[in-house]
mmCIF file of C-alpha atoms and ligand atoms in Angstrom:
data_model
loop_
_atom_site.group_PDB
_atom_site.id
_atom_site.type_symbol
_atom_site.label_atom_id
_atom_site.label_comp_id
_atom_site.label_asym_id
_atom_site.label_seq_id
_atom_site.Cartn_x
_atom_site.Cartn_y
_atom_site.Cartn_z
ATOM 1 C CA MET A 1 160.294 55.524 141.055
ATOM 2 C CA SER A 2 158.427 55.756 137.820
ATOM 3 C CA ILE A 3 156.205 58.407 136.356
ATOM 4 C CA ASP A 4 152.827 57.290 135.177
ATOM 5 C CA LEU A 5 153.092 57.150 131.431
ATOM 6 C CA ARG A 6 150.141 54.763 131.308
ATOM 7 C CA SER A 7 152.817 52.527 130.004
ATOM 8 C CA SER A 8 153.039 48.959 128.834
ATOM 9 C CA GLU A 9 152.122 47.862 132.358
ATOM 10 C CA SER A 10 148.563 49.049 131.758
ATOM 11 C CA GLU A 11 146.091 46.613 130.270
ATOM 12 C CA PRO A 12 145.105 47.389 126.712
ATOM 13 C CA SER A 13 141.497 46.899 125.743
ATOM 14 C CA PRO A 14 140.587 44.392 123.035
ATOM 15 C CA SER A 15 140.506 47.247 120.543
ATOM 16 C CA GLY A 16 144.101 48.022 121.341
ATOM 17 C CA GLN A 17 143.234 51.237 123.122
ATOM 18 C CA SER A 18 142.938 51.602 126.853
ATOM 19 C CA SER A 19 139.796 53.022 128.347
ATOM 20 C CA PRO A 20 140.194 56.043 130.591
ATOM 21 C CA SER A 21 138.000 54.686 133.368
ATOM 22 C CA SER A 22 139.934 51.475 133.802
ATOM 23 C CA THR A 23 143.112 53.335 134.515
ATOM 24 C CA ALA A 24 141.919 56.372 136.387
ATOM 25 C CA ASP A 25 143.449 55.029 139.582
ATOM 26 C CA GLN A 26 146.831 54.854 137.916
ATOM 27 C CA ARG A 27 147.045 58.602 137.640
ATOM 28 C CA THR A 28 149.563 60.367 139.744
ATOM 29 C CA PRO A 29 147.929 63.397 141.292
ATOM 30 C CA PHE A 30 150.590 65.947 141.838
ATOM 31 C CA LYS A 31 150.198 66.340 145.606
ATOM 32 C CA THR A 32 149.768 62.662 146.363
ATOM 33 C CA TYR A 33 152.716 61.868 144.217
ATOM 34 C CA LYS A 34 154.847 64.301 146.149
ATOM 35 C CA LYS A 35 153.888 62.746 149.475
ATOM 36 C CA THR A 36 154.237 59.103 148.590
ATOM 37 C CA LEU A 37 157.353 59.088 146.499
ATOM 38 C CA ASN A 38 158.978 62.213 147.795
ATOM 39 C CA PRO A 39 161.501 62.472 144.988
ATOM 40 C CA ILE A 40 161.450 66.249 145.054
ATOM 41 C CA ARG A 41 164.818 67.849 145.009
ATOM 42 C CA GLU A 42 164.976 70.549 147.612
ATOM 43 C CA LEU A 43 168.245 72.248 147.010
ATOM 44 C CA GLY A 44 170.046 74.616 149.293
ATOM 45 C CA ASN A 45 168.272 77.507 147.719
ATOM 46 C CA LYS A 46 164.897 75.883 148.449
ATOM 47 C CA LEU A 47 163.667 76.121 144.884
ATOM 48 C CA LYS A 48 161.433 73.088 144.472
ATOM 49 C CA THR A 49 161.383 71.113 141.262
ATOM 50 C CA VAL A 50 158.521 68.784 140.344
ATOM 51 C CA PRO A 51 159.076 65.020 140.493
ATOM 52 C CA SER A 52 161.142 63.804 137.611
ATOM 53 C CA ASN A 53 162.342 60.521 136.243
ATOM 54 C CA GLY A 54 165.045 60.811 133.653
ATOM 55 C CA ARG A 55 163.692 62.991 130.903
ATOM 56 C CA TYR A 56 160.102 62.967 132.237
ATOM 57 C CA TYR A 57 158.575 65.597 134.500
ATOM 58 C CA ASP A 58 155.401 65.033 136.518
ATOM 59 C CA VAL A 59 154.164 68.596 136.297
ATOM 60 C CA ALA A 60 150.575 67.931 137.411
ATOM 61 C CA GLN A 61 148.047 65.141 137.423
ATOM 62 C CA ASP A 62 147.393 65.651 133.749
ATOM 63 C CA ILE A 63 150.604 67.257 132.528
ATOM 64 C CA LEU A 64 153.676 65.299 131.569
ATOM 65 C CA GLY A 65 156.813 67.160 130.561
ATOM 66 C CA ILE A 66 159.412 65.586 128.292
ATOM 67 C CA LYS A 67 162.919 66.910 127.958
ATOM 68 C CA THR A 68 163.902 66.678 124.297
ATOM 69 C CA GLY A 69 167.599 67.468 124.284
ATOM 70 C CA LEU A 70 167.727 71.058 125.436
ATOM 71 C CA SER A 71 164.049 71.983 125.428
ATOM 72 C CA ASN A 72 160.828 70.667 126.939
ATOM 73 C CA VAL A 73 157.469 69.702 125.491
ATOM 74 C CA PHE A 74 154.316 69.118 127.520
ATOM 75 C CA LEU A 75 151.566 66.556 127.063
ATOM 76 C CA VAL A 76 148.390 68.004 128.572
ATOM 77 C CA GLY A 77 145.677 65.437 129.216
ATOM 78 C CA ALA A 78 144.862 62.844 131.839
ATOM 79 C CA PRO A 79 146.576 59.487 131.359
ATOM 80 C CA GLY A 80 144.330 57.245 129.310
ATOM 81 C CA SER A 81 142.290 60.117 127.948
ATOM 82 C CA SER A 82 141.558 60.398 124.251
ATOM 83 C CA GLN A 83 141.632 64.196 124.530
ATOM 84 C CA TRP A 84 145.044 65.688 124.938
ATOM 85 C CA VAL A 85 147.129 68.525 123.579
ATOM 86 C CA LEU A 86 150.829 68.788 122.814
ATOM 87 C CA VAL A 87 152.514 72.046 123.765
ATOM 88 C CA ASP A 88 155.576 72.688 121.594
ATOM 89 C CA ALA A 89 157.376 70.179 119.413
ATOM 90 C CA GLY A 90 160.861 69.936 120.880
ATOM 91 C CA MET A 91 164.283 69.633 119.368
ATOM 92 C CA PRO A 92 164.888 68.109 115.935
ATOM 93 C CA GLY A 93 164.887 64.315 116.090
ATOM 94 C CA SER A 94 162.428 64.085 118.992
ATOM 95 C CA ALA A 95 159.349 62.895 117.094
ATOM 96 C CA ASN A 96 159.790 59.212 117.955
ATOM 97 C CA LEU A 97 160.232 60.044 121.617
ATOM 98 C CA ILE A 98 157.132 62.234 121.672
ATOM 99 C CA VAL A 99 154.980 59.772 119.741
ATOM 100 C CA SER A 100 156.054 56.746 121.775
ATOM 101 C CA THR A 101 155.558 58.580 125.057
ATOM 102 C CA ALA A 102 152.117 59.708 123.937
ATOM 103 C CA ALA A 103 151.270 56.104 123.006
ATOM 104 C CA ARG A 104 152.246 54.919 126.452
ATOM 105 C CA ARG A 105 150.303 57.648 128.183
ATOM 106 C CA PHE A 106 147.169 57.861 126.053
ATOM 107 C CA GLY A 107 147.145 54.592 124.127
ATOM 108 C CA ALA A 108 148.371 53.628 120.692
ATOM 109 C CA ASN A 109 147.173 55.793 117.814
ATOM 110 C CA VAL A 110 145.618 58.507 119.945
ATOM 111 C CA PRO A 111 146.813 61.716 118.313
ATOM 112 C CA PRO A 112 146.585 65.010 120.146
ATOM 113 C CA SER A 113 143.543 67.191 119.504
ATOM 114 C CA ALA A 114 145.920 70.015 118.671
ATOM 115 C CA ILE A 115 149.508 71.170 118.923
ATOM 116 C CA ILE A 116 150.020 74.575 120.501
ATOM 117 C CA LEU A 117 153.268 76.408 119.913
ATOM 118 C CA THR A 118 154.518 78.881 122.514
ATOM 119 C CA HIS A 119 156.781 80.214 119.753
ATOM 120 C CA GLY A 120 158.622 79.062 116.664
ATOM 121 C CA HIS A 121 162.284 78.890 117.662
ATOM 122 C CA PHE A 122 164.024 75.829 116.260
ATOM 123 C CA ASP A 123 164.226 74.116 119.633
ATOM 124 C CA HIS A 124 160.423 74.321 120.009
ATOM 125 C CA VAL A 125 159.394 73.307 116.489
ATOM 126 C CA GLY A 126 162.304 70.983 115.711
ATOM 127 C CA SER A 127 160.175 67.868 115.330
ATOM 128 C CA ILE A 128 156.936 69.367 114.148
ATOM 129 C CA ILE A 129 157.319 68.407 110.493
ATOM 130 C CA SER A 130 157.870 64.768 111.476
ATOM 131 C CA LEU A 131 154.956 64.920 113.907
ATOM 132 C CA CYS A 132 152.731 66.357 111.174
ATOM 133 C CA ARG A 133 153.483 63.361 108.987
ATOM 134 C CA ARG A 134 152.022 61.116 111.681
ATOM 135 C CA TRP A 135 149.325 63.330 113.156
ATOM 136 C CA ASP A 136 146.976 65.319 110.942
ATOM 137 C CA VAL A 137 145.995 67.816 113.612
ATOM 138 C CA PRO A 138 145.708 71.603 113.790
ATOM 139 C CA ILE A 139 148.629 73.617 115.049
ATOM 140 C CA TYR A 140 147.976 76.882 116.850
ATOM 141 C CA ALA A 141 150.238 79.897 117.244
ATOM 142 C CA HIS A 142 149.923 83.643 117.728
ATOM 143 C CA THR A 143 149.343 85.718 114.613
ATOM 144 C CA LEU A 144 152.656 87.557 115.100
ATOM 145 C CA GLU A 145 154.466 84.201 115.088
ATOM 146 C CA MET A 146 153.014 83.169 111.725
ATOM 147 C CA PRO A 147 155.782 84.641 109.522
ATOM 148 C CA TYR A 148 158.311 82.300 111.171
ATOM 149 C CA LEU A 149 156.043 79.271 110.823
ATOM 150 C CA THR A 150 154.995 79.802 107.219
ATOM 151 C CA GLY A 151 158.383 80.454 105.642
ATOM 152 C CA ARG A 152 157.941 84.209 105.293
ATOM 153 C CA SER A 153 160.575 85.609 107.662
ATOM 154 C CA SER A 154 163.562 84.596 109.726
ATOM 155 C CA TYR A 155 163.751 85.649 113.345
ATOM 156 C CA PRO A 156 166.010 88.575 114.217
ATOM 157 C CA PRO A 157 169.587 87.352 114.496
ATOM 158 C CA PRO A 158 170.736 86.119 117.919
ATOM 159 C CA ASP A 159 173.182 88.141 119.973
ATOM 160 C CA PRO A 160 176.080 85.838 120.894
ATOM 161 C CA SER A 161 177.773 88.588 122.893
ATOM 162 C CA VAL A 162 175.363 88.445 125.843
ATOM 163 C CA GLY A 163 174.995 86.029 128.720
ATOM 164 C CA ASN A 164 178.574 84.840 129.265
ATOM 165 C CA GLY A 165 177.951 81.252 128.315
ATOM 166 C CA LEU A 166 178.737 78.748 125.613
ATOM 167 C CA MET A 167 175.111 78.475 124.588
ATOM 168 C CA SER A 168 175.206 82.193 123.887
ATOM 169 C CA LEU A 169 178.455 81.948 121.975
ATOM 170 C CA LEU A 170 177.101 79.097 119.896
ATOM 171 C CA SER A 171 173.844 80.857 119.157
ATOM 172 C CA SER A 172 175.089 82.291 115.884
ATOM 173 C CA MET A 173 175.230 78.702 114.625
ATOM 174 C CA TYR A 174 171.640 77.824 115.552
ATOM 175 C CA PRO A 175 169.136 77.300 112.722
ATOM 176 C CA LYS A 176 167.533 80.600 111.734
ATOM 177 C CA LYS A 177 165.488 79.706 108.675
ATOM 178 C CA PRO A 178 161.743 79.702 109.198
ATOM 179 C CA ILE A 179 159.848 76.475 108.810
ATOM 180 C CA ASP A 180 156.764 76.314 106.617
ATOM 181 C CA LEU A 181 153.770 74.601 108.157
ATOM 182 C CA GLY A 182 151.461 75.902 105.454
ATOM 183 C CA HIS A 183 147.734 75.587 106.063
ATOM 184 C CA ARG A 184 148.187 73.375 109.121
ATOM 185 C CA VAL A 185 149.073 76.291 111.357
ATOM 186 C CA ARG A 186 146.179 78.428 112.544
ATOM 187 C CA VAL A 187 145.965 81.663 114.440
ATOM 188 C CA LEU A 188 145.013 81.268 118.092
ATOM 189 C CA PRO A 189 141.461 82.406 118.883
ATOM 190 C CA PRO A 190 141.503 86.040 119.985
ATOM 191 C CA ASN A 191 139.521 85.483 123.185
ATOM 192 C CA GLY A 192 142.309 83.588 124.951
ATOM 193 C CA LEU A 193 140.389 80.305 124.922
ATOM 194 C CA ILE A 194 141.278 77.183 122.967
ATOM 195 C CA SER A 195 138.454 74.678 122.540
ATOM 196 C CA GLN A 196 140.827 71.712 122.631
ATOM 197 C CA LEU A 197 142.264 72.860 125.953
ATOM 198 C CA PRO A 198 139.356 73.545 128.323
ATOM 199 C CA GLY A 199 140.188 75.247 131.591
ATOM 200 C CA TRP A 200 143.196 77.016 130.112
ATOM 201 C CA ARG A 201 143.701 80.365 128.507
ATOM 202 C CA TRP A 202 146.549 81.620 126.415
ATOM 203 C CA MET A 203 148.115 85.020 126.931
ATOM 204 C CA PRO A 204 150.563 86.956 124.800
ATOM 205 C CA THR A 205 154.013 87.092 126.401
ATOM 206 C CA PRO A 206 156.121 88.783 123.688
ATOM 207 C CA GLY A 207 159.699 89.921 123.931
ATOM 208 C CA HIS A 208 161.559 86.657 123.468
ATOM 209 C CA THR A 209 159.729 86.468 120.141
ATOM 210 C CA PRO A 210 157.023 88.796 118.767
ATOM 211 C CA GLY A 211 154.224 86.249 119.009
ATOM 212 C CA HIS A 212 155.346 84.332 122.068
ATOM 213 C CA ILE A 213 152.491 83.011 124.234
ATOM 214 C CA SER A 214 152.096 81.344 127.617
ATOM 215 C CA LEU A 215 149.311 79.082 128.852
ATOM 216 C CA PHE A 216 147.665 79.380 132.257
ATOM 217 C CA ARG A 217 145.141 77.224 134.092
ATOM 218 C CA ASN A 218 143.403 78.977 136.923
ATOM 219 C CA ASP A 219 142.255 75.819 138.775
ATOM 220 C CA ASP A 220 145.717 74.817 139.944
ATOM 221 C CA ARG A 221 147.475 78.035 138.881
ATOM 222 C CA CYS A 222 149.690 76.104 136.510
ATOM 223 C CA LEU A 223 151.659 78.098 133.956
ATOM 224 C CA ILE A 224 153.340 76.793 130.822
ATOM 225 C CA ALA A 225 155.623 79.695 130.045
ATOM 226 C CA GLY A 226 157.609 78.673 126.983
ATOM 227 C CA ASP A 227 160.762 80.795 127.007
ATOM 228 C CA ALA A 228 159.180 83.947 128.493
ATOM 229 C CA ILE A 229 160.930 82.808 131.660
ATOM 230 C CA VAL A 230 163.048 79.684 132.061
ATOM 231 C CA SER A 231 164.118 77.625 135.059
ATOM 232 C CA VAL A 232 167.758 77.223 134.094
ATOM 233 C CA ARG A 233 170.508 79.616 133.048
ATOM 234 C CA ALA A 234 169.940 79.022 129.366
ATOM 235 C CA GLU A 235 173.112 80.810 128.288
ATOM 236 C CA SER A 236 175.300 78.228 130.037
ATOM 237 C CA LEU A 237 175.991 74.833 128.501
ATOM 238 C CA VAL A 238 176.938 73.385 131.872
ATOM 239 C CA ALA A 239 173.791 74.697 133.540
ATOM 240 C CA ASN A 240 171.812 73.117 130.706
ATOM 241 C CA LEU A 241 173.569 69.818 131.288
ATOM 242 C CA LEU A 242 173.174 69.888 135.064
ATOM 243 C CA LEU A 243 169.734 71.551 134.979
ATOM 244 C CA THR A 244 170.572 73.615 138.020
ATOM 245 C CA PRO A 245 167.206 75.213 138.949
ATOM 246 C CA GLU A 246 166.951 78.991 138.724
ATOM 247 C CA MET A 247 164.270 81.576 138.170
ATOM 248 C CA HIS A 248 165.605 83.188 135.047
ATOM 249 C CA GLY A 249 164.535 85.637 132.381
ATOM 250 C CA PRO A 250 164.277 84.519 128.761
ATOM 251 C CA PRO A 251 167.417 83.176 127.052
ATOM 252 C CA MET A 252 169.420 86.361 126.510
ATOM 253 C CA TYR A 253 170.978 85.561 123.153
ATOM 254 C CA PHE A 254 167.573 84.991 121.532
ATOM 255 C CA THR A 255 165.615 87.862 123.078
ATOM 256 C CA PRO A 256 165.434 90.936 120.798
ATOM 257 C CA ASP A 257 162.916 93.064 122.734
ATOM 258 C CA TRP A 258 163.706 93.583 126.405
ATOM 259 C CA HIS A 259 160.967 96.097 127.097
ATOM 260 C CA ALA A 260 158.260 93.717 125.880
ATOM 261 C CA SER A 261 159.936 90.877 127.723
ATOM 262 C CA ARG A 262 159.833 92.810 131.001
ATOM 263 C CA GLU A 263 156.122 93.539 130.585
ATOM 264 C CA SER A 264 155.508 89.849 129.877
ATOM 265 C CA VAL A 265 157.359 88.755 133.009
ATOM 266 C CA ARG A 266 155.363 91.259 135.043
ATOM 267 C CA ALA A 267 152.135 89.868 133.620
ATOM 268 C CA ILE A 268 153.257 86.337 134.411
ATOM 269 C CA ALA A 269 154.200 87.263 137.979
ATOM 270 C CA ALA A 270 150.829 88.973 138.454
ATOM 271 C CA LEU A 271 149.151 85.618 137.825
ATOM 272 C CA GLN A 272 150.882 84.239 140.933
ATOM 273 C CA PRO A 273 151.304 80.780 139.440
ATOM 274 C CA GLU A 274 151.904 77.850 141.778
ATOM 275 C CA ILE A 275 153.576 75.651 139.165
ATOM 276 C CA VAL A 276 155.761 76.982 136.385
ATOM 277 C CA ALA A 277 156.721 74.719 133.483
ATOM 278 C CA THR A 278 159.178 76.394 131.134
ATOM 279 C CA GLY A 279 160.730 75.609 127.791
ATOM 280 C CA HIS A 280 164.096 74.941 129.395
ATOM 281 C CA GLY A 281 164.894 73.520 132.828
ATOM 282 C CA ILE A 282 162.914 71.436 135.310
ATOM 283 C CA PRO A 283 159.440 72.773 136.185
ATOM 284 C CA LEU A 284 159.298 74.608 139.512
ATOM 285 C CA TYR A 285 156.599 75.064 142.115
ATOM 286 C CA GLY A 286 156.058 76.481 145.577
ATOM 287 C CA GLU A 287 156.534 79.626 147.604
ATOM 288 C CA GLU A 288 160.222 80.092 146.882
ATOM 289 C CA MET A 289 159.462 79.975 143.169
ATOM 290 C CA GLN A 290 156.725 82.572 143.601
ATOM 291 C CA MET A 291 159.011 84.783 145.642
ATOM 292 C CA ARG A 292 161.749 84.612 143.015
ATOM 293 C CA LEU A 293 159.333 85.207 140.198
ATOM 294 C CA GLY A 294 158.131 88.360 141.930
ATOM 295 C CA LYS A 295 161.729 89.430 142.432
ATOM 296 C CA LEU A 296 162.559 88.770 138.793
ATOM 297 C CA ALA A 297 159.630 90.923 137.713
ATOM 298 C CA ARG A 298 160.587 93.762 140.079
ATOM 299 C CA ASN A 299 164.313 93.657 139.313
ATOM 300 C CA PHE A 300 164.059 92.660 135.680
ATOM 301 C CA GLU A 301 166.698 95.074 134.399
ATOM 302 C CA LEU A 302 169.178 93.857 136.993
ATOM 303 C CA GLU A 303 168.436 90.143 136.876
ATOM 304 C CA ALA A 304 167.412 89.430 133.302
ATOM 305 C CA VAL A 305 168.612 92.142 130.932
ATOM 306 C CA PRO A 306 172.238 91.952 129.767
ATOM 307 C CA ASP A 307 174.375 94.998 130.462
ATOM 308 C CA HIS A 308 175.340 95.289 126.802
ATOM 309 C CA GLY A 309 174.281 93.890 123.483
ATOM 310 C CA ARG A 310 172.658 94.453 120.152
ATOM 311 C CA TYR A 311 169.074 94.801 121.398
ATOM 312 C CA LEU A 312 169.692 96.964 124.430
ATOM 313 C CA ARG A 313 169.252 100.391 122.885
ATOM 314 C CA GLY A 314 166.352 99.400 120.722
ATOM 315 C CA PRO A 315 164.412 96.242 119.904
ATOM 316 C CA ALA A 316 164.076 94.375 116.677
ATOM 317 C CA ILE A 317 160.759 95.432 115.191
ATOM 318 C CA ALA A 318 158.356 92.989 113.616
ATOM 319 C CA ASP A 319 154.792 92.946 112.363
ATOM 320 C CA GLU A 320 152.507 90.347 110.864
ATOM 321 C CA SER A 321 154.779 90.076 107.824
ATOM 322 C CA GLY A 322 157.870 89.343 109.914
ATOM 323 C CA VAL A 323 160.941 91.305 110.922
ATOM 324 C CA ILE A 324 161.022 94.834 109.511
ATOM 325 C CA HIS A 325 163.909 96.390 111.429
ATOM 326 C CA VAL A 326 166.970 95.045 113.223
ATOM 327 C CA PRO A 327 169.463 97.239 115.103
ATOM 328 C CA PRO A 328 172.998 97.115 113.699
ATOM 329 C CA SER A 329 175.238 94.381 115.040
ATOM 330 C CA GLN A 330 177.928 95.262 117.523
ATOM 331 C CA PRO A 331 181.542 94.204 117.113
ATOM 332 C CA GLN A 332 182.522 91.070 118.982
ATOM 333 C CA PRO A 333 186.294 91.107 119.078
ATOM 334 C CA GLY A 334 188.076 87.820 119.213
ATOM 335 C CA VAL A 335 185.153 85.446 118.881
ATOM 336 C CA SER A 336 186.053 82.938 116.189
ATOM 337 C CA GLY A 337 184.774 79.521 115.211
ATOM 338 C CA ALA A 338 187.898 77.913 116.625
ATOM 339 C CA MET A 339 187.401 79.668 119.958
ATOM 340 C CA ILE A 340 183.819 78.520 120.105
ATOM 341 C CA LEU A 341 184.708 74.916 119.368
ATOM 342 C CA GLY A 342 187.624 75.023 121.798
ATOM 343 C CA GLY A 343 185.418 76.512 124.458
ATOM 344 C CA LEU A 344 182.757 73.922 123.800
ATOM 345 C CA ALA A 345 185.224 71.077 124.278
ATOM 346 C CA MET A 346 186.589 72.678 127.435
ATOM 347 C CA GLY A 347 183.093 73.278 128.749
ATOM 348 C CA LEU A 348 182.081 69.672 128.253
ATOM 349 C CA ALA A 349 185.247 68.420 129.900
ATOM 350 C CA LEU A 350 185.002 70.737 132.878
ATOM 351 C CA GLY A 351 181.293 70.269 133.263
ATOM 352 C CA TRP A 352 181.521 66.520 133.586
ATOM 353 C CA MET A 353 184.855 66.218 135.363
ATOM 354 C CA ALA A 354 184.533 68.962 137.914
ATOM 355 C CA GLY A 355 181.527 67.432 139.680
ATOM 356 C CA PRO A 356 178.405 69.202 140.819
ATOM 357 C CA ARG A 357 179.941 71.806 143.121
ATOM 358 C CA ARG A 358 183.616 72.301 142.400
ATOM 359 C CA HIS A 359 184.901 75.039 140.089
ATOM 360 C CA ARG A 360 181.505 76.599 139.986
ATOM 361 C CA GLU A 361 182.955 79.947 139.037
ATOM 362 C CA TRP A 362 184.431 78.343 135.887
ATOM 363 C CA ARG A 363 181.366 76.410 134.991
ATOM 364 C CA ASP A 364 179.172 79.457 135.310
ATOM 365 C CA LEU A 365 181.109 81.016 132.480
ATOM 366 C CA LEU A 366 180.507 78.111 130.129
HETATM 367 ZN ZN1 ZN B 1 162.974 80.496 122.336
HETATM 368 ZN ZN1 ZN B 2 163.859 77.624 123.757
#
């Protein structure tokens, strides 16, 4: 099977750009696509993931997801259209992938109308500087995310002690320095509407970061949730490699405000989305997803909040200038660089050698 990237198979026009009308029939409407190709993975737990092909996710007729290493970006716009928007900018080193995929889907030299950032963590802005060199387009983010996108403040430090996974343990090594997008980055309009993205509205979903946002389209109840919720156990390296679908709270090690995060998940659940595309993991859809999202919102403390950790008693506090208070760190006995590297090697070995089902109890700890 192949996902419609409006790829090299499509006929270019004499000008080198394809016209939308000539390729409208090449689109892959979500429901038709499901019926004809039926590549949907229905696992034992009945969580349904959207059709995927390698690193590409067919989220909806006009939404293509791309997995860039550990995190996802989304191209929102009908194949062949000259109007499209990029949501998030992926891991470092992903610019060529994003640009070439966009060229195949929308035509050569068709930049997005805008780039919208759900938040500024390194795995969501990793390629934005490179993308800016090629595309002179506005970038939008929430006003409370600006300090981390204009070089003014680092995020609160991660908490490697939570989540029981190698991704958590390694989190102290992740890039923390803010990037500086200067004048290119603009504050999202306060009314929830973005002119470049008709039919959608943005909503604040803080907790994972102070200015985290999600995007929702009422027509098909599609939600792009960033890291407010994720569809994989983000703390686990093996889960990230296997992309085992889950309905999961935000990555624990990078979430410094659990109260705000809970309110955000409740707001997301209240939308009753039918498709959920998250910053990590394969996008989910369907009744089982909705049921689990409701359960996550109701049982947030039990399902999403760690039972210990730096940000449990009180959150990191931030304002429009950046972080102004961080709770003291908690001792983490016995966690050394050597242990982390050793664990990483063991995790990789076990993850690939043990197969998809065996030794699950070991893999879940990695
Ligand atoms: Zn994040
Ligand atoms: Zn992320």
